[in-house]
XYZ file of C-alpha atoms in Angstrom:
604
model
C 32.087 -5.143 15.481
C 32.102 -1.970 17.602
C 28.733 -1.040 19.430
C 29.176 2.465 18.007
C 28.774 0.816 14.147
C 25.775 -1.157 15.669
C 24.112 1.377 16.446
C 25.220 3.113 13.082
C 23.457 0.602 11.104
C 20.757 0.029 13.522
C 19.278 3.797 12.546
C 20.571 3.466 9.020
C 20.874 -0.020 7.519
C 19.495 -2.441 10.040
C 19.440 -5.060 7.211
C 23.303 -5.052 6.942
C 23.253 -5.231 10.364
C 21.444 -8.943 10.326
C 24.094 -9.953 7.339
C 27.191 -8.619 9.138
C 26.246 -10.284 12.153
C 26.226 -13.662 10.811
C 29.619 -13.472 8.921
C 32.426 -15.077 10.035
C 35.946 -13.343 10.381
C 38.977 -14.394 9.758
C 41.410 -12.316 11.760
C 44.319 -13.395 9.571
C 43.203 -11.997 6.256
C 42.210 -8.513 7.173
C 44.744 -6.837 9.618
C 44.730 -2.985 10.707
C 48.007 -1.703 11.804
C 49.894 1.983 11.932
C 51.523 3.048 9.215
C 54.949 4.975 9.512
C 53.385 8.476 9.772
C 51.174 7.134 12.585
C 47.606 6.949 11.244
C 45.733 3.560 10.543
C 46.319 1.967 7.431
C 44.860 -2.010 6.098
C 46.526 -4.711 4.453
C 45.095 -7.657 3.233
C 45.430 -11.166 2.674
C 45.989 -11.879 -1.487
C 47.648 -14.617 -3.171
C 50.034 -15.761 -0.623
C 50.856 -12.430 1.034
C 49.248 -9.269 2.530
C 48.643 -6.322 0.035
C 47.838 -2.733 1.650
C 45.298 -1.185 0.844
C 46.702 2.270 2.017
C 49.797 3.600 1.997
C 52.086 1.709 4.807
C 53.896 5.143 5.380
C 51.204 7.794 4.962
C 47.912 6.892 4.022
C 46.608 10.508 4.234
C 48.814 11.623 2.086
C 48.552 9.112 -0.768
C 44.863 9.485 -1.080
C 44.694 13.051 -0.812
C 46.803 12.889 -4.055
C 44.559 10.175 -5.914
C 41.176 12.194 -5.334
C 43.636 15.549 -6.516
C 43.693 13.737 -9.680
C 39.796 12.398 -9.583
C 37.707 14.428 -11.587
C 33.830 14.808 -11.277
C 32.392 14.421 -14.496
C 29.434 17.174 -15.888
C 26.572 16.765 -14.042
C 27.415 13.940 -12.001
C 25.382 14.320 -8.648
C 26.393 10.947 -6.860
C 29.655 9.001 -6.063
C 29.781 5.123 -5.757
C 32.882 4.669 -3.518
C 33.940 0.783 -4.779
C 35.717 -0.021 -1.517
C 35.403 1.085 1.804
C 38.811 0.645 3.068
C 39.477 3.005 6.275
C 37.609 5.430 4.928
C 40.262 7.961 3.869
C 39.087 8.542 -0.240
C 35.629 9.662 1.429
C 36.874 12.308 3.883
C 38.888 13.878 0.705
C 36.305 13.417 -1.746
C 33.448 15.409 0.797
C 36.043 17.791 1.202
C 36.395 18.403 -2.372
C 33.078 18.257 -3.359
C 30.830 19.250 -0.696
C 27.315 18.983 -2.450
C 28.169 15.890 -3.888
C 26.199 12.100 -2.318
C 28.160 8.829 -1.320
C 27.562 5.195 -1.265
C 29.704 2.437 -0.868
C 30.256 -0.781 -1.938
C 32.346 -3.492 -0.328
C 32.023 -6.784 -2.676
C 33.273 -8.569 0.585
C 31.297 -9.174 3.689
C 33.906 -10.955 5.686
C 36.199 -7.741 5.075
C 33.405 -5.052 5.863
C 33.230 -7.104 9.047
C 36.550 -7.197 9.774
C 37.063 -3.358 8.594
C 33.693 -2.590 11.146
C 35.901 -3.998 13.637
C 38.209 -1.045 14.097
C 36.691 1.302 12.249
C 34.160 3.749 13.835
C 30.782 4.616 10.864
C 30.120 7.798 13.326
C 33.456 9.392 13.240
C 33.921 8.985 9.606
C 30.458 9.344 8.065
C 28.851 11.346 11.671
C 25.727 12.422 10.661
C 25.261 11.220 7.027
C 23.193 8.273 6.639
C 25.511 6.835 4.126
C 24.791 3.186 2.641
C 27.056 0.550 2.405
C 26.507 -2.454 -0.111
C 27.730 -5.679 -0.349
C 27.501 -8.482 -2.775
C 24.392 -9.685 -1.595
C 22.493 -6.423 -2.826
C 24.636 -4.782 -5.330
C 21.909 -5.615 -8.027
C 18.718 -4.245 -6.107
C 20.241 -1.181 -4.346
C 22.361 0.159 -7.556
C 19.143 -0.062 -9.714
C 17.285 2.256 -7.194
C 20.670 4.641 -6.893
C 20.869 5.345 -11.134
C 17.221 5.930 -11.208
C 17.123 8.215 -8.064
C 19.972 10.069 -9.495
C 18.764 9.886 -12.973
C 22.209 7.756 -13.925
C 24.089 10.944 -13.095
C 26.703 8.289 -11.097
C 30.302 8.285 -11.020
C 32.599 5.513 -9.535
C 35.686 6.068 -7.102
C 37.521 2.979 -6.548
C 40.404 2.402 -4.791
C 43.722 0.867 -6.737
C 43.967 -2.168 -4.489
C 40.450 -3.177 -4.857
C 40.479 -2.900 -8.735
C 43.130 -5.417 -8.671
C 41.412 -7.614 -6.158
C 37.833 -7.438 -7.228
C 38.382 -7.089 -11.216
C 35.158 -9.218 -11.889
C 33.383 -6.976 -9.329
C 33.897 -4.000 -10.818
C 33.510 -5.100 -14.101
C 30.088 -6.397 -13.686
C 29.322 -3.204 -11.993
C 29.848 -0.911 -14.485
C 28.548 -3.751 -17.342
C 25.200 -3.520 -14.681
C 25.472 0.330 -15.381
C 25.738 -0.061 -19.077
C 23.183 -2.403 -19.058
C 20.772 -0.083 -17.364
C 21.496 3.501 -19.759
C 20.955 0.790 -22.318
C 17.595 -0.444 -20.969
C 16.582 3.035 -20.114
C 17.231 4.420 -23.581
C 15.043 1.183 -25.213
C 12.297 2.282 -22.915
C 12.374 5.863 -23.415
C 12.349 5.270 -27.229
C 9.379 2.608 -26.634
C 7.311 5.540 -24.656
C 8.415 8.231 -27.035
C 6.933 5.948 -29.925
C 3.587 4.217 -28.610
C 2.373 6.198 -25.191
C -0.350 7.621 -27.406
C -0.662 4.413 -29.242
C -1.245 2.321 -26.842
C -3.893 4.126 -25.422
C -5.865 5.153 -28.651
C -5.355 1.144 -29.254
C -7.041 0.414 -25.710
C -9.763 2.682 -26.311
C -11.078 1.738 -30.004
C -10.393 -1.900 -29.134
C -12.387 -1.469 -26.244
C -16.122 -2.907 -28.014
C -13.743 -6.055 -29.497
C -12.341 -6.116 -25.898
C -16.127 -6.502 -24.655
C -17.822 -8.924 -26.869
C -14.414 -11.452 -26.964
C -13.812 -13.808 -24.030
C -10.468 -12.995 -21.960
C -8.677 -16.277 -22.192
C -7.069 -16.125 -18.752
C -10.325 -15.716 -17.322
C -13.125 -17.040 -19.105
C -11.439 -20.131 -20.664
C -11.592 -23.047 -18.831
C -7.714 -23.742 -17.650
C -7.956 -26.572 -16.458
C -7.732 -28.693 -20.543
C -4.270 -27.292 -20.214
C -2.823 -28.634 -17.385
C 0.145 -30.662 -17.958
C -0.309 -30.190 -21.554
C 2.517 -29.545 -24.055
C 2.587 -26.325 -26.359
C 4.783 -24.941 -29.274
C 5.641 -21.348 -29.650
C 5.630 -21.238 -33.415
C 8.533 -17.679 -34.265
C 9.278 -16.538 -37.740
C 13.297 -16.886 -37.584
C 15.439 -18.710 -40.512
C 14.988 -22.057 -38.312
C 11.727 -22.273 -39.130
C 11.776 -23.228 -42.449
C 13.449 -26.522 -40.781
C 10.378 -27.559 -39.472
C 7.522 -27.497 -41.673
C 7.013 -31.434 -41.943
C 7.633 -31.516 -38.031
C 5.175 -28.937 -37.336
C 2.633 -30.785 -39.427
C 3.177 -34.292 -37.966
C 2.071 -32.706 -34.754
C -0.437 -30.543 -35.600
C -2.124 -33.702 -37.984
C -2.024 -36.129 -35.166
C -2.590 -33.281 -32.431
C 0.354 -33.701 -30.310
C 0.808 -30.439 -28.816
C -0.949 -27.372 -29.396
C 0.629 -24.753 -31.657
C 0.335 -21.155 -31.327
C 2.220 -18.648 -33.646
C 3.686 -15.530 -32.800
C 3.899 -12.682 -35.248
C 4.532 -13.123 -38.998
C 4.997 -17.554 -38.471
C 1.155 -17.452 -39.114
C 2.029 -16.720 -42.977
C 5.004 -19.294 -43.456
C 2.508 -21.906 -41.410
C -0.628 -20.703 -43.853
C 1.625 -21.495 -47.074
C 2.536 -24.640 -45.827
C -0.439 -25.597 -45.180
C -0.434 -25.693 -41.298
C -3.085 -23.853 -39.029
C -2.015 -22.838 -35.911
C -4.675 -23.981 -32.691
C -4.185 -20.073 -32.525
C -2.103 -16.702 -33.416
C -0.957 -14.484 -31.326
C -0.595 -10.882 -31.690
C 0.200 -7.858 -29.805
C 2.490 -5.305 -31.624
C 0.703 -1.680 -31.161
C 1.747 -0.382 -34.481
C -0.691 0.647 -37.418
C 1.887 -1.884 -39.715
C 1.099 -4.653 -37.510
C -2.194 -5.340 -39.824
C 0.328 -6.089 -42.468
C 1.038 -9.651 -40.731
C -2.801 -10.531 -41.416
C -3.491 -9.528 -44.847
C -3.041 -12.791 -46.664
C -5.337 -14.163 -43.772
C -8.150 -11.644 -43.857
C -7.606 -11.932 -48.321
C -8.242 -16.016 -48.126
C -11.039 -15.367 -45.574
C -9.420 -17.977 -43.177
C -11.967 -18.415 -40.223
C -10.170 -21.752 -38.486
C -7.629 -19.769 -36.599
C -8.447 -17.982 -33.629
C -7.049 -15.011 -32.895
C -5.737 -13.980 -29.327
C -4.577 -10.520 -29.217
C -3.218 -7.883 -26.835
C -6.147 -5.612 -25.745
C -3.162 -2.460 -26.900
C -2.503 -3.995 -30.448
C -3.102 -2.110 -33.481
C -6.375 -1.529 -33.653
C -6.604 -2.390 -37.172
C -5.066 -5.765 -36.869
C -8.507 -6.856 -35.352
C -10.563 -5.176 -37.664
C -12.734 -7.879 -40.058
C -10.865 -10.303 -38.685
C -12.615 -13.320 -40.157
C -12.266 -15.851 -37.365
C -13.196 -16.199 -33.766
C -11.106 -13.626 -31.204
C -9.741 -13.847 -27.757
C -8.412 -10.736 -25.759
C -5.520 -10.548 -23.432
C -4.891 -8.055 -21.109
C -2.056 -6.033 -21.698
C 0.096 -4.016 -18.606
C 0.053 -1.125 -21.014
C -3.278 -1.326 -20.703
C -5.123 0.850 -17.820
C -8.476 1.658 -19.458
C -9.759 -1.616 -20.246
C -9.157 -2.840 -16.211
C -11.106 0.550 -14.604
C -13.729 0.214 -17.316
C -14.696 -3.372 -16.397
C -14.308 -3.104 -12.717
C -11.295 -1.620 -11.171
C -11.410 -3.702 -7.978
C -11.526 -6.593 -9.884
C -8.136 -8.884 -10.013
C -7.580 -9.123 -13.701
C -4.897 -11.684 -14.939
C -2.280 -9.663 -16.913
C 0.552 -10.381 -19.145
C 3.858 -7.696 -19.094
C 4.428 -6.174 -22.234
C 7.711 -7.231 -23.341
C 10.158 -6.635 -26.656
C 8.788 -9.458 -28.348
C 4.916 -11.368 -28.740
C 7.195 -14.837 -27.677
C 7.900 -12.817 -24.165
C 4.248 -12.326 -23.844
C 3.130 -15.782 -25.190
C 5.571 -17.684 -23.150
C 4.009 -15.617 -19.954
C 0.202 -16.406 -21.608
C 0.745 -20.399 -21.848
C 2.451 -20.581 -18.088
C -0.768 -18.459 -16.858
C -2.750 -20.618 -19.031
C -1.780 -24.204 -17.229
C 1.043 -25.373 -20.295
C 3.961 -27.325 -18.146
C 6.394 -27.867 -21.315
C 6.525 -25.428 -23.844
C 9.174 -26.071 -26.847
C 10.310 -23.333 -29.227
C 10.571 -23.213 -32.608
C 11.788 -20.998 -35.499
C 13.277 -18.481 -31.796
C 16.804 -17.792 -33.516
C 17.205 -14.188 -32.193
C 20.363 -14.472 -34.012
C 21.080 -13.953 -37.703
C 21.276 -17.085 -39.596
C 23.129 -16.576 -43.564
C 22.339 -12.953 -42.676
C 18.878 -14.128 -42.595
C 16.686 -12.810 -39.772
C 12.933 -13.727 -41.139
C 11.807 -17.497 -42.753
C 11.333 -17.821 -45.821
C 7.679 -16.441 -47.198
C 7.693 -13.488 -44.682
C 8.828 -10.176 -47.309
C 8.749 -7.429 -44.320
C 11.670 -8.106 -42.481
C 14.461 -5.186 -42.356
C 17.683 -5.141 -43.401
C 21.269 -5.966 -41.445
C 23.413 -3.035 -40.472
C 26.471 -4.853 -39.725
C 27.997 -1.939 -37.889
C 25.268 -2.824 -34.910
C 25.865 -6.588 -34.806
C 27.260 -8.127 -31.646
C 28.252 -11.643 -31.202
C 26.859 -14.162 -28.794
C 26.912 -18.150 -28.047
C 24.276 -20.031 -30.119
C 22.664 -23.108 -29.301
C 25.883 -25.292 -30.593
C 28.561 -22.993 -28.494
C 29.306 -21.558 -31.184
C 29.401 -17.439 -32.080
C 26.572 -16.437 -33.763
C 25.335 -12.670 -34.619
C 22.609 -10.873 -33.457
C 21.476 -7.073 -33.024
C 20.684 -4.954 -29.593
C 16.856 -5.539 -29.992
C 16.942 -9.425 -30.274
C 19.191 -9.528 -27.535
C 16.764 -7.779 -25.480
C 14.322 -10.003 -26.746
C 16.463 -12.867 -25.632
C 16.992 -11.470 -22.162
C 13.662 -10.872 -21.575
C 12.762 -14.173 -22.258
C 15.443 -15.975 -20.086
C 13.886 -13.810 -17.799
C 10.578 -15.167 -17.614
C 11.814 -18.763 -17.829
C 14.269 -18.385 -15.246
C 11.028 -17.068 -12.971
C 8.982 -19.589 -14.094
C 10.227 -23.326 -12.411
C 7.485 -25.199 -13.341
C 7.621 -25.044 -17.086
C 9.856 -27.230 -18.952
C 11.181 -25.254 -21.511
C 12.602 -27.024 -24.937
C 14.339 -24.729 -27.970
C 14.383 -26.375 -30.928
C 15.846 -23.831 -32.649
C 18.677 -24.600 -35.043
C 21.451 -22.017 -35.418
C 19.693 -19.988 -32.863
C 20.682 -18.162 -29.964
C 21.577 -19.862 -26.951
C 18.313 -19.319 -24.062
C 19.619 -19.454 -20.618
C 16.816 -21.788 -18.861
C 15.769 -23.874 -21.972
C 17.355 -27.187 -23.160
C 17.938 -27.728 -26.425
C 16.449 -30.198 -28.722
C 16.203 -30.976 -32.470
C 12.376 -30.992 -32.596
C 12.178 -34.515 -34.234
C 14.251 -35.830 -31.116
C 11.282 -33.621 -28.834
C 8.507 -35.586 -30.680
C 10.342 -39.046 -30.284
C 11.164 -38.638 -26.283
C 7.821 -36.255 -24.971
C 5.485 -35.932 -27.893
C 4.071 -39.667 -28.378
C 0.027 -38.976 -27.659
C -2.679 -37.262 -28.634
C -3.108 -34.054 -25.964
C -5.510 -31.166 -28.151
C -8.950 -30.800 -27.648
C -10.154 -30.100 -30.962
C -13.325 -28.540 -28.551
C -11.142 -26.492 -26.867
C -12.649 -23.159 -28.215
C -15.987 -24.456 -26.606
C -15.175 -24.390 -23.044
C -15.910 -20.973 -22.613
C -17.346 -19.159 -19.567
C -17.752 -15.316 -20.362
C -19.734 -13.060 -18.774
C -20.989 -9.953 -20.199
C -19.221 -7.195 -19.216
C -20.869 -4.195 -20.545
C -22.999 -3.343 -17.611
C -19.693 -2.823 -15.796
C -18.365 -0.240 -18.600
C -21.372 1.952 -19.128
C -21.996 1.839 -15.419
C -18.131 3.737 -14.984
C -19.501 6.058 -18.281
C -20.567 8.622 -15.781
C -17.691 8.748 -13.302
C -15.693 9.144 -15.639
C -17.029 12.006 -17.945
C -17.497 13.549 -14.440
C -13.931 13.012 -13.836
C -12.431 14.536 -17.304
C -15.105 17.846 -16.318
C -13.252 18.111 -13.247
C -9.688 17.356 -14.610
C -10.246 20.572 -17.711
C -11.421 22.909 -14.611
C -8.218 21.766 -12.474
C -6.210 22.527 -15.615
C -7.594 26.112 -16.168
C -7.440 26.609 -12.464
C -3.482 25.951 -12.863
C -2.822 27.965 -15.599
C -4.658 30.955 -14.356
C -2.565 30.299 -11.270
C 0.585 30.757 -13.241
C -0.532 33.762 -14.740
C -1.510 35.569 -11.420
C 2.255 34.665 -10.466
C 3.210 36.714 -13.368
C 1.498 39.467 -12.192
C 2.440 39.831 -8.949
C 5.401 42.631 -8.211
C 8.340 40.476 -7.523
C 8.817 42.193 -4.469
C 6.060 40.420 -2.718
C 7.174 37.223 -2.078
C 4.950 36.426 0.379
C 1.936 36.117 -1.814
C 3.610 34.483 -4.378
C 4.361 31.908 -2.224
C 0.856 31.242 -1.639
C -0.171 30.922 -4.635
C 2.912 28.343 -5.714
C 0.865 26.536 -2.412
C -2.342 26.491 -4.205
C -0.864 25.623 -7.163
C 1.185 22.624 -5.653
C -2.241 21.390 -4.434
C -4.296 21.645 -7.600
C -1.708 20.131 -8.962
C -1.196 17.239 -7.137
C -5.229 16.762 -7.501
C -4.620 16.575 -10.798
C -2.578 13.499 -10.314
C -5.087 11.936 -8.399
C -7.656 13.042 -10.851
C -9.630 9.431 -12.381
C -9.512 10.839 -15.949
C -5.359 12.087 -15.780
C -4.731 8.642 -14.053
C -6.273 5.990 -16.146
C -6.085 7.871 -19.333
C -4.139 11.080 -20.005
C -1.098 10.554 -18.212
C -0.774 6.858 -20.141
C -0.432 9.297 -23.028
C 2.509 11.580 -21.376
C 4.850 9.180 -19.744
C 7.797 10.316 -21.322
C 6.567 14.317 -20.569
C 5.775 13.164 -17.091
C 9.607 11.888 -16.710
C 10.745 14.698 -18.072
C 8.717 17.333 -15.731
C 9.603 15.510 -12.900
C 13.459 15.667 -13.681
C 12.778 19.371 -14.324
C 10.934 19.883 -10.929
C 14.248 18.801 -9.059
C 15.820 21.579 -10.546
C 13.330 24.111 -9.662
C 13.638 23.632 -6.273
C 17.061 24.580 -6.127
C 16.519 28.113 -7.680
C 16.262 30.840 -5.137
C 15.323 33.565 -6.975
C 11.677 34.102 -7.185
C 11.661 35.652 -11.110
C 13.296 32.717 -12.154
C 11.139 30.355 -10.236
C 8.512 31.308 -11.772
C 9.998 31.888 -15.787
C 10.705 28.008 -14.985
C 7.578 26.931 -13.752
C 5.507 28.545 -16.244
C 8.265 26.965 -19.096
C 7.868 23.742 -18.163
C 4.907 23.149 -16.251
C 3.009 25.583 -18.241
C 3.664 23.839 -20.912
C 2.871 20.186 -19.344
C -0.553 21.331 -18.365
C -1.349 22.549 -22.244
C -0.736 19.482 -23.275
C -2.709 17.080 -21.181
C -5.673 19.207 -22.172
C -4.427 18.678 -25.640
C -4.379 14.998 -24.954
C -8.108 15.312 -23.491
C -9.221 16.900 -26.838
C -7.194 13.646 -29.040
C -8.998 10.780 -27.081
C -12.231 12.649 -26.375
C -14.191 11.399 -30.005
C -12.494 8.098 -29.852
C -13.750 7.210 -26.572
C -17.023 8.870 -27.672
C -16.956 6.399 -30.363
C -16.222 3.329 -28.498
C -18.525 3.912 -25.748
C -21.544 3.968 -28.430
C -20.743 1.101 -30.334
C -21.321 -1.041 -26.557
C -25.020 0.648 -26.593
C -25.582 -0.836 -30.636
């Protein structure tokens, strides 16, 4: 490598540095040589004989021509060069668009090194810190790149390299598919519970209280090594009722269900050693009716501290609370310097389950009923009446348990991915699906459940005490003892609000001529505003409520700084930020009596 790309990647990307320099090149794949016209041009090694990358009579010329025809789409703010090569697409495509950001990505190390070899970083990029990526941290860096440019990323890739590196590129732009996907799900997730999850938090907060926290005050250690069934409401279930009771009659794993399995197991006469529940809706109550009607007391309940607040209402049996990542109140309100165990909220109440029994000390876990596939256009067991209907113009095909195709929907798959995920993270968990028909689950091996209870299942392993070996301490001192920081806190945050608006408004008022005072006063508002942020109230409450306004703002505030003149500056500012700042004292006035309430029902 030449010492002036050393020293390139030394100040820019020291950690390609450490990978190039361990690479091994092979001279006779990669080979730099002058084309007719006299300027460098590469050829490399493919299928028996070399391949140029470049033109082997003017190189120049023929990429000038390709980035002629290469056209920047609408708001596209960042290129993704797929390629290095010598270099010659990125001189053209700075020249043509000037304000536009690079990166590349060479899927070969050997070839970078080779390329790095010859080629001088300084002359071509001189002083743009531009990244280069290889194979080894495509994933990581391109993740960072579509969120810092808000996905507004376009790929140039050179002709020889789309032939060479087909599966390359193809998993690069499935990776950015993949991503605007993801991003969508969560903005719709925000846009639908931000509020609700807080407003859950807070009125569950006295439940939250007086329940032990079963990753903290149960006693983990009856658990260890122990076997436990994740109990789902898909078609398979209805499979496995004589299964499930076999084992729950002799006690041969524990069984938890997730979601609406707790009414197919209640009709079939099989209690659960606990349900588990987390969905934040106001419908999610629906999946305990027939529970709360029969007044069934032997099945504990562990639930999210963000579900629906109503599912926990007169719930007739004994409770256990899990902390939720949603969840920011409940933490600062017992102690926040204390380490609280946490599960990640996740598409589905098996994702968060699956994380609760590996926290919890489980080594094998086996699940049942998880098709995340449709089944006879079935998608529920039978018994469960709420599930929703197909829309066959949204189905996509994947590999079920069998190898077979199978149909499924975007939110299952999620589901699914999420929960190879977790699995895939989790190496000391056995994982058995004994789901029939289902959806193949990277991670998991599957099992008819019968053959699961011949080979692993052959003792007794529940503690019918289990519920017994509890340790909780009272945490209410800790809550009412925050009480006063933080009412002091919200006092502060509505006078830092006023403060900003007024602010705005003396903008507005001053003669646009004086630009020098209106600067100062977009200084003092840039500080009030960032104390805002910092603010204990905005942090741990209000801003949980606005994470999709906060996105937004901050996307806006980009653009803002690029506008010069003042008079517009400021009609933008007072647009959107105006705006932003109404509403979190908005959101103060909707939690206010709910927190009111909560926080007197711990003095009763």
């Amino acid at each position: 490598m030449l010492i002036d790309n050393k020293n390139y990647l030394r100040l820019h990307n020291r950690d390609l540095l450490n990978i190039l320099n361990r690479v091994e090149i092979n001279s006779e794949d990669t080979k730099i040589e002058k084309s007719k016209t006299g300027e460098l041009t590469l050829k490399m090694f493919h299928r028996n004989v070399f391949k140029y990358v470049h033109s082997k009579y003017d190189p120049i010329r023929e990429m000038s021509r390709l980035v002629d025809q290469f056209e920047l789409e609408e708001g596209k703010k960042h290129i993704l060069l797929f390629g290095l090569g010598l270099g010659y697409h990125y001189t053209s495509l700075k020249e043509k668009f000037p304000d536009v950001t690079f990166t590349v990505y060479e899927p070969s190390e050997e070839v970078l090194a080779s390329i790095l070899g010859s080629l001088s970083l300084k002359e071509l990029f001189g002083n743009e810190a531009i990244k280069i990526l290889t194979n080894r941290t495509i994933n990581q860096e391109l993740r960072t790149l579509l969120q810092t440019y808000n996905n507004q990323l376009q790929i140039f890739t050179l002709p020889f390299y789309e032939k060479l590196y087909k599966q390359e590129l193809n998993d690069l732009y499935q990776y950015m598919v993949d991503h605007l996907k993801n991003k969508k799900s969560t903005l719709v997730t925000n846009v639908s519970f931000q509020k609700r999850w807080t407003l859950n938090a807070v009125k569950n907060l006295p439940k939250i209280i007086n329940t032990p926290n079963v990753l903290k005050d149960i006693d983990k250690s009856q658990f260890e090594d122990k076997p436990a069934i994740i109990v789902s409401a898909g078609p398979s279930l209805d499979f496995e009722y004589e299964n499930l009771r076999k084992i729950k009659e002799k006690g041969l794993a524990y069984i938890f269900s997730v979601g609406s399995s707790i009414n197919s197991l209640i009709e079939h006469g099989i209690y659960p050693d606990a349900a588990c529940t987390y969905d934040p809706t106001e419908r999610n109550q629906i999946v305990f009716e027939k529970l709360k009607a029969k007044q069934i007391r032997d099945i504990p309940l562990i639930f999210g501290s963000t579900v629906g607040y109503e599912t926990i209402e007169d719930y007739p049996g004994e409770m256990f609370h899990m902390i939720t990542s949603q969840d920011t109140i409940t933490p600062f309100l017992l102690n926040e310097k204390e380490d609280l165990e946490i599960v990640i909220d996740a598409p589905s109440i098996a994702v968060v389950t699956f994380q609760l029994l590996a926290n919890l000390g489980f080594r094998k876990v086996i699940l049942v009923g998880q098709n995340l596939a449709y089944d006879n256009n079935k998608s529920y067991a039978s018994g469960i009446e709420y599930g929703g209907e197909i829309n066959d113009n949204k189905l996509i095909s994947v590999e079920n348990v069998n190898g077979e195709t199978v149909y499924t929907e975007e939110g299952f798959d999620r589901m699914r991915k999420q929960l190879e995920l977790y699995i895939n993270s989790t190496t000391n968990v056995e994982v058995y699906n004994t789901t029939v028909n289902g959806a193949k689950i990277k991670g998991t091996v599957f099992l008819r459940l019968e053959d699961v209870i011949q080979k692993y299942l052959n003792k007794k392993e529940v503690d019918n005490n289990w519920l017994n070996n509890i340790k909780q301490e009272n945490a209410q001192f800790d809550v009412l003892s925050y009480k006063n920081q933080l009412y002091k806190s919200k006092m502060e945050l509505g006078k830092i609000t006023k403060e900003l608006l007024e602010i705005i408004q003396q903008c507005n008022e001053i003669p646009r001529s004086n630009s020098i005072q209106i600067e100062n006063k977009l200084i003092r508002f840039d500080k009030y505003f960032k104390k805002m942020k910092k603010n204990m109230y905005y942090k741990n409450i209000v801003s949980q409520m606005m994470r999709v306004q906060i996105e937004r703002l901050s996307e806006d505030a980009k653009d803002i700084k690029l506008v010069n003149n003042i008079g517009k500056k400021l009609q933008l500012i007072e647009l959107h930020f105006g705006s932003f700042i109404n509403e979190v004292s908005n959101h103060i006035d909707f939690i206010e009596p709910h927190l009111e309430e909560s926080l007197a029902k711990l003095k009763e």
